[in-house]
Amino acid sequence: MIRKTLLYKTGVEYGDYTINHVLGCSHGCTYPCYAYMMARRFGRVKDYQDWLEPKLVENALDLLKKEIPKKQKSIKSVHLCFTTDPFMYGYPEVTEMSLEIIKLLDHYGIKCTALTKGVLPHELSKSDRKHEWGISLVSFDEGFRKQYEPFSADYHTRLASMKNLHDMGCKTWVSIEPYPTPNIVKQDLGSLLSQVSFTDRIIFGRLHYNKLVSAYKGFQDFYNDSVDIVIDFCRMKSIDYHIKARTI
Ligand code: SF4
C-alpha cells in the first residue's frame, strides 16, 4: 500500500500530530474499535477479516523523510498511532517500521508518544528520554481480553514490557480506556490502578458505542465514581492524569 501523506494534525484531545503507517490491526478489538468502524464506513477495508490483516504503508519512511522537515517547527509531539497499533502482537515487521519512524523523529528532536495492546520493545530504551511509551490496559481479566481484545498480548506480558522500560529510565503511561461497566466485567478499579502505580501518566475514559453500557442501570454514576477513584489515586501518587471528554 502506497500513501501520498502520512503525518497528520489530529483532532484528538490529547494529541498533536499522528502517524498511522499501517491499515488494519490484527488485535481485532470488539468493544467495538472506532478505527475499524471508520475504515469499514469509508471502504478502506472490506470486513473484519480484512481489518485483521495489517497492510504496511510501503513508502512510509521515504514520505516521512520529506514531510517531517517541512512541518518540524509546528510539531509539539507525534503519536503512534490513532487508527492502528504500532507494536502489533506477532507482527515484527510492524514493530520494525515503528522503530524506524521513532529513530527518524529522534533525529529531528521531536517528542513521540506510543500506545499499544501488544508488547513495548526493549529497543525503545535506546531512544530519547523525552518520549513516552504506553500500554492500553482496561482489565486484568483474561476472559474479558479474549472476548474484547482477542489477538492482543496478554495483560501480564503487556504490563511487564512497560515496567521493563520504566526500570530502564523511560517515561511510561497507561490508557485505561475504554473502561467497561460491571455488567461486562466485574473488577476492582483500585486494584488495577495499584498495579500501574509506577507509571508517569494515566488516561481514563469510558466505553462508547456498546449497547451493554447503556443497558447497565446507573452507568453514568458508575463512570462518575470511577473518575473520582482515578483522580484520588493519581493525586495521592503524584501521577499526571487526563480524563477523556464525555466520561463524566
Ligand atoms: S488495538 Fe486499537 S486499533 Fe487495534 S483493533 Fe484494538 S482498538 Fe482497534
XYZ file of C-alpha atoms and ligand atoms in Angstrom:
256
model
C 0.000 0.000 0.000
C 1.342 3.441 -1.011
C 0.268 6.785 0.523
C 0.701 10.406 -0.511
C 0.815 11.844 3.035
C 1.337 10.269 6.456
C 1.908 12.999 9.033
C -1.417 14.457 10.179
C -2.537 17.038 12.700
C -5.042 15.184 14.862
C -8.273 16.449 16.357
C -7.972 14.007 19.291
C -7.975 15.816 22.650
C -4.566 14.714 23.925
C -2.760 14.507 20.594
C -0.865 16.899 18.346
C 0.370 15.135 15.186
C -0.083 11.453 14.415
C 1.354 8.828 12.070
C -0.712 5.765 11.111
C 1.639 3.732 8.933
C -0.496 0.576 8.847
C -4.007 -0.088 7.573
C -5.856 -2.605 9.762
C -4.992 -4.133 13.123
C -4.592 -7.805 13.963
C -5.659 -7.235 17.596
C -9.243 -7.197 16.316
C -10.847 -5.464 19.314
C -14.586 -5.860 19.540
C -15.528 -3.088 22.034
C -16.081 -2.025 19.121
C -12.909 -0.480 17.621
C -13.656 3.021 16.324
C -10.804 2.859 13.778
C -12.312 -0.325 12.325
C -15.794 1.225 12.163
C -14.396 4.217 10.225
C -12.308 2.009 7.913
C -15.451 -0.003 7.078
C -17.598 3.071 6.598
C -15.135 4.684 4.171
C -14.458 1.441 2.295
C -10.798 1.159 3.306
C -11.379 -2.447 4.441
C -13.989 -4.954 3.232
C -14.814 -6.674 6.504
C -13.451 -7.744 9.920
C -11.206 -10.418 8.357
C -9.683 -7.821 6.041
C -9.111 -5.478 9.036
C -7.245 -8.262 10.881
C -4.628 -8.452 8.106
C -2.362 -5.412 8.591
C -1.054 -3.678 5.467
C 2.088 -1.578 5.892
C 2.413 1.743 4.097
C 5.396 0.709 1.981
C 6.649 4.239 1.295
C 6.220 5.398 4.935
C 9.882 6.186 5.631
C 10.548 7.941 2.302
C 7.393 10.001 2.793
C 8.226 10.957 6.388
C 11.783 11.954 5.446
C 10.158 14.619 3.249
C 7.177 15.516 5.465
C 8.841 15.827 8.885
C 11.383 18.554 7.966
C 8.615 20.621 6.327
C 6.375 20.540 9.417
C 9.112 20.229 12.069
C 8.660 23.721 13.541
C 4.926 23.348 14.150
C 5.120 19.850 15.713
C 4.921 19.578 19.523
C 4.636 15.781 19.542
C 3.740 12.834 17.336
C 1.522 9.986 18.493
C 1.830 6.412 17.208
C -0.934 5.508 16.431
C -4.611 6.504 16.487
C -6.033 4.112 13.883
C -3.806 1.051 14.283
C -1.255 -0.394 16.735
C 2.484 0.388 16.324
C 3.651 -2.760 18.157
C 1.090 -5.231 16.836
C 1.404 -8.559 18.620
C 3.034 -11.199 16.402
C 3.887 -8.751 13.583
C 7.633 -7.945 13.822
C 7.516 -6.037 10.513
C 5.096 -3.529 12.081
C 7.335 -3.125 15.150
C 10.392 -2.749 12.915
C 8.811 0.049 10.885
C 7.573 1.814 14.054
C 11.100 1.731 15.493
C 12.496 3.205 12.259
C 9.920 6.005 12.423
C 10.835 6.705 16.060
C 14.520 6.889 15.059
C 13.562 9.470 12.458
C 11.594 11.523 14.997
C 14.599 11.287 17.328
C 16.827 12.608 14.561
C 14.643 15.726 14.283
C 14.330 16.100 18.076
C 10.558 15.545 18.011
C 8.800 14.065 21.030
C 6.937 10.838 20.389
C 4.221 9.037 22.352
C 3.205 5.476 21.506
C 0.379 3.274 22.696
C -0.048 -0.468 22.277
C -2.034 -3.538 23.191
C 0.991 -5.547 22.113
C 4.449 -5.592 23.685
C 6.624 -2.464 24.003
C 10.013 -3.490 22.523
C 13.085 -3.062 24.739
C 14.829 -1.186 21.866
C 12.729 1.842 22.887
C 15.032 2.272 25.878
C 17.744 3.483 23.466
C 15.674 6.419 22.223
C 15.400 9.944 23.622
C 14.110 10.119 27.219
C 11.511 12.751 26.368
C 9.345 10.157 24.604
C 6.509 8.372 26.427
C 5.761 4.673 25.955
C 2.297 3.465 26.862
C 0.024 0.471 27.043
C -3.718 0.276 26.871
C -4.981 -1.629 29.923
C -8.625 -1.773 30.990
C -8.674 -5.073 32.877
C -6.624 -7.993 34.158
C -9.402 -10.485 33.360
C -8.095 -12.745 30.593
C -11.645 -13.927 29.793
C -12.563 -10.307 29.043
C -9.431 -9.858 26.907
C -10.159 -12.952 24.828
C -13.618 -11.615 24.055
C -12.854 -7.905 23.563
C -9.164 -7.757 22.507
C -8.883 -11.296 21.123
C -5.487 -11.203 19.400
C -3.647 -8.723 21.627
C -0.808 -9.509 24.063
C -1.925 -10.979 27.387
C -2.152 -8.384 30.149
C 0.824 -9.503 32.193
C 3.207 -9.636 29.221
C 1.967 -6.222 28.130
C 2.438 -4.699 31.573
C 5.843 -6.360 32.049
C 7.105 -4.759 28.814
C 6.173 -1.322 30.137
C 7.649 -1.960 33.577
C 10.877 -3.049 31.904
C 11.126 0.301 30.067
C 10.243 2.173 33.258
C 13.045 0.335 35.084
C 15.428 1.409 32.326
C 14.531 5.059 32.964
C 11.891 5.680 30.263
C 8.694 7.672 30.785
C 5.590 5.492 30.614
C 1.819 5.964 30.546
C -1.309 3.853 30.735
C -4.527 4.347 28.832
C -7.418 2.928 30.885
C -9.836 3.376 28.039
C -12.410 2.186 27.011
C -13.176 1.176 30.605
C -16.035 -1.387 30.726
C -19.067 -1.343 33.045
C -19.521 -4.129 35.680
C -22.153 -5.967 33.592
C -19.359 -6.557 31.037
C -16.664 -7.491 33.539
C -16.713 -7.361 37.324
C -13.428 -5.925 38.573
C -11.849 -3.584 41.058
C -10.509 -0.347 39.569
C -8.410 0.327 42.696
C -6.594 -2.961 42.251
C -5.928 -2.248 38.552
C -4.567 1.202 39.428
C -2.303 -0.179 42.129
C -0.624 -2.454 39.568
C 0.297 0.519 37.368
C 1.251 2.876 40.194
C 4.827 3.220 38.857
C 3.686 4.935 35.656
C 4.067 8.671 34.925
C 0.653 9.345 33.384
C -2.817 7.783 33.321
C -5.599 8.456 30.805
C -9.076 7.308 31.799
C -12.160 7.145 29.606
C -15.483 5.367 29.301
C -16.592 2.789 26.766
C -18.666 4.188 23.876
C -20.712 2.574 21.101
C -21.560 -0.512 23.158
C -25.198 -1.329 23.986
C -24.212 -3.139 27.180
C -23.054 0.161 28.702
C -26.401 1.904 28.290
C -28.121 -1.305 29.483
C -26.245 -1.007 32.778
C -28.540 0.851 35.169
C -26.663 3.766 36.670
C -23.785 3.590 34.208
C -23.185 7.339 34.419
C -22.917 7.169 38.225
C -20.508 4.280 37.776
C -18.271 6.370 35.484
C -18.506 9.431 37.741
C -17.412 7.323 40.730
C -14.645 5.680 38.695
C -13.279 9.090 37.693
C -13.169 10.108 41.376
C -11.217 6.924 42.161
C -8.722 7.619 39.354
C -8.228 11.280 40.324
C -7.783 10.474 44.035
C -5.285 7.742 43.209
C -3.265 9.908 40.802
C -3.139 12.820 43.251
C -2.037 10.529 46.061
C 0.734 9.007 43.914
C 1.663 12.255 42.086
C 0.811 10.748 38.708
C -0.290 13.042 35.842
C -3.787 12.230 34.630
C -6.252 13.109 31.931
C -9.943 12.222 31.973
C -11.332 11.821 28.467
C -14.158 14.138 27.459
C -17.710 12.746 27.791
C -16.673 10.271 30.525
C -18.379 12.223 33.323
S -5.585 -2.298 19.206
Fe -6.587 -0.343 18.799
S -6.627 -0.158 16.557
Fe -6.190 -2.289 17.045
S -8.194 -3.286 16.932
Fe -7.770 -2.715 19.100
S -8.722 -0.706 19.378
Fe -8.565 -1.083 17.146
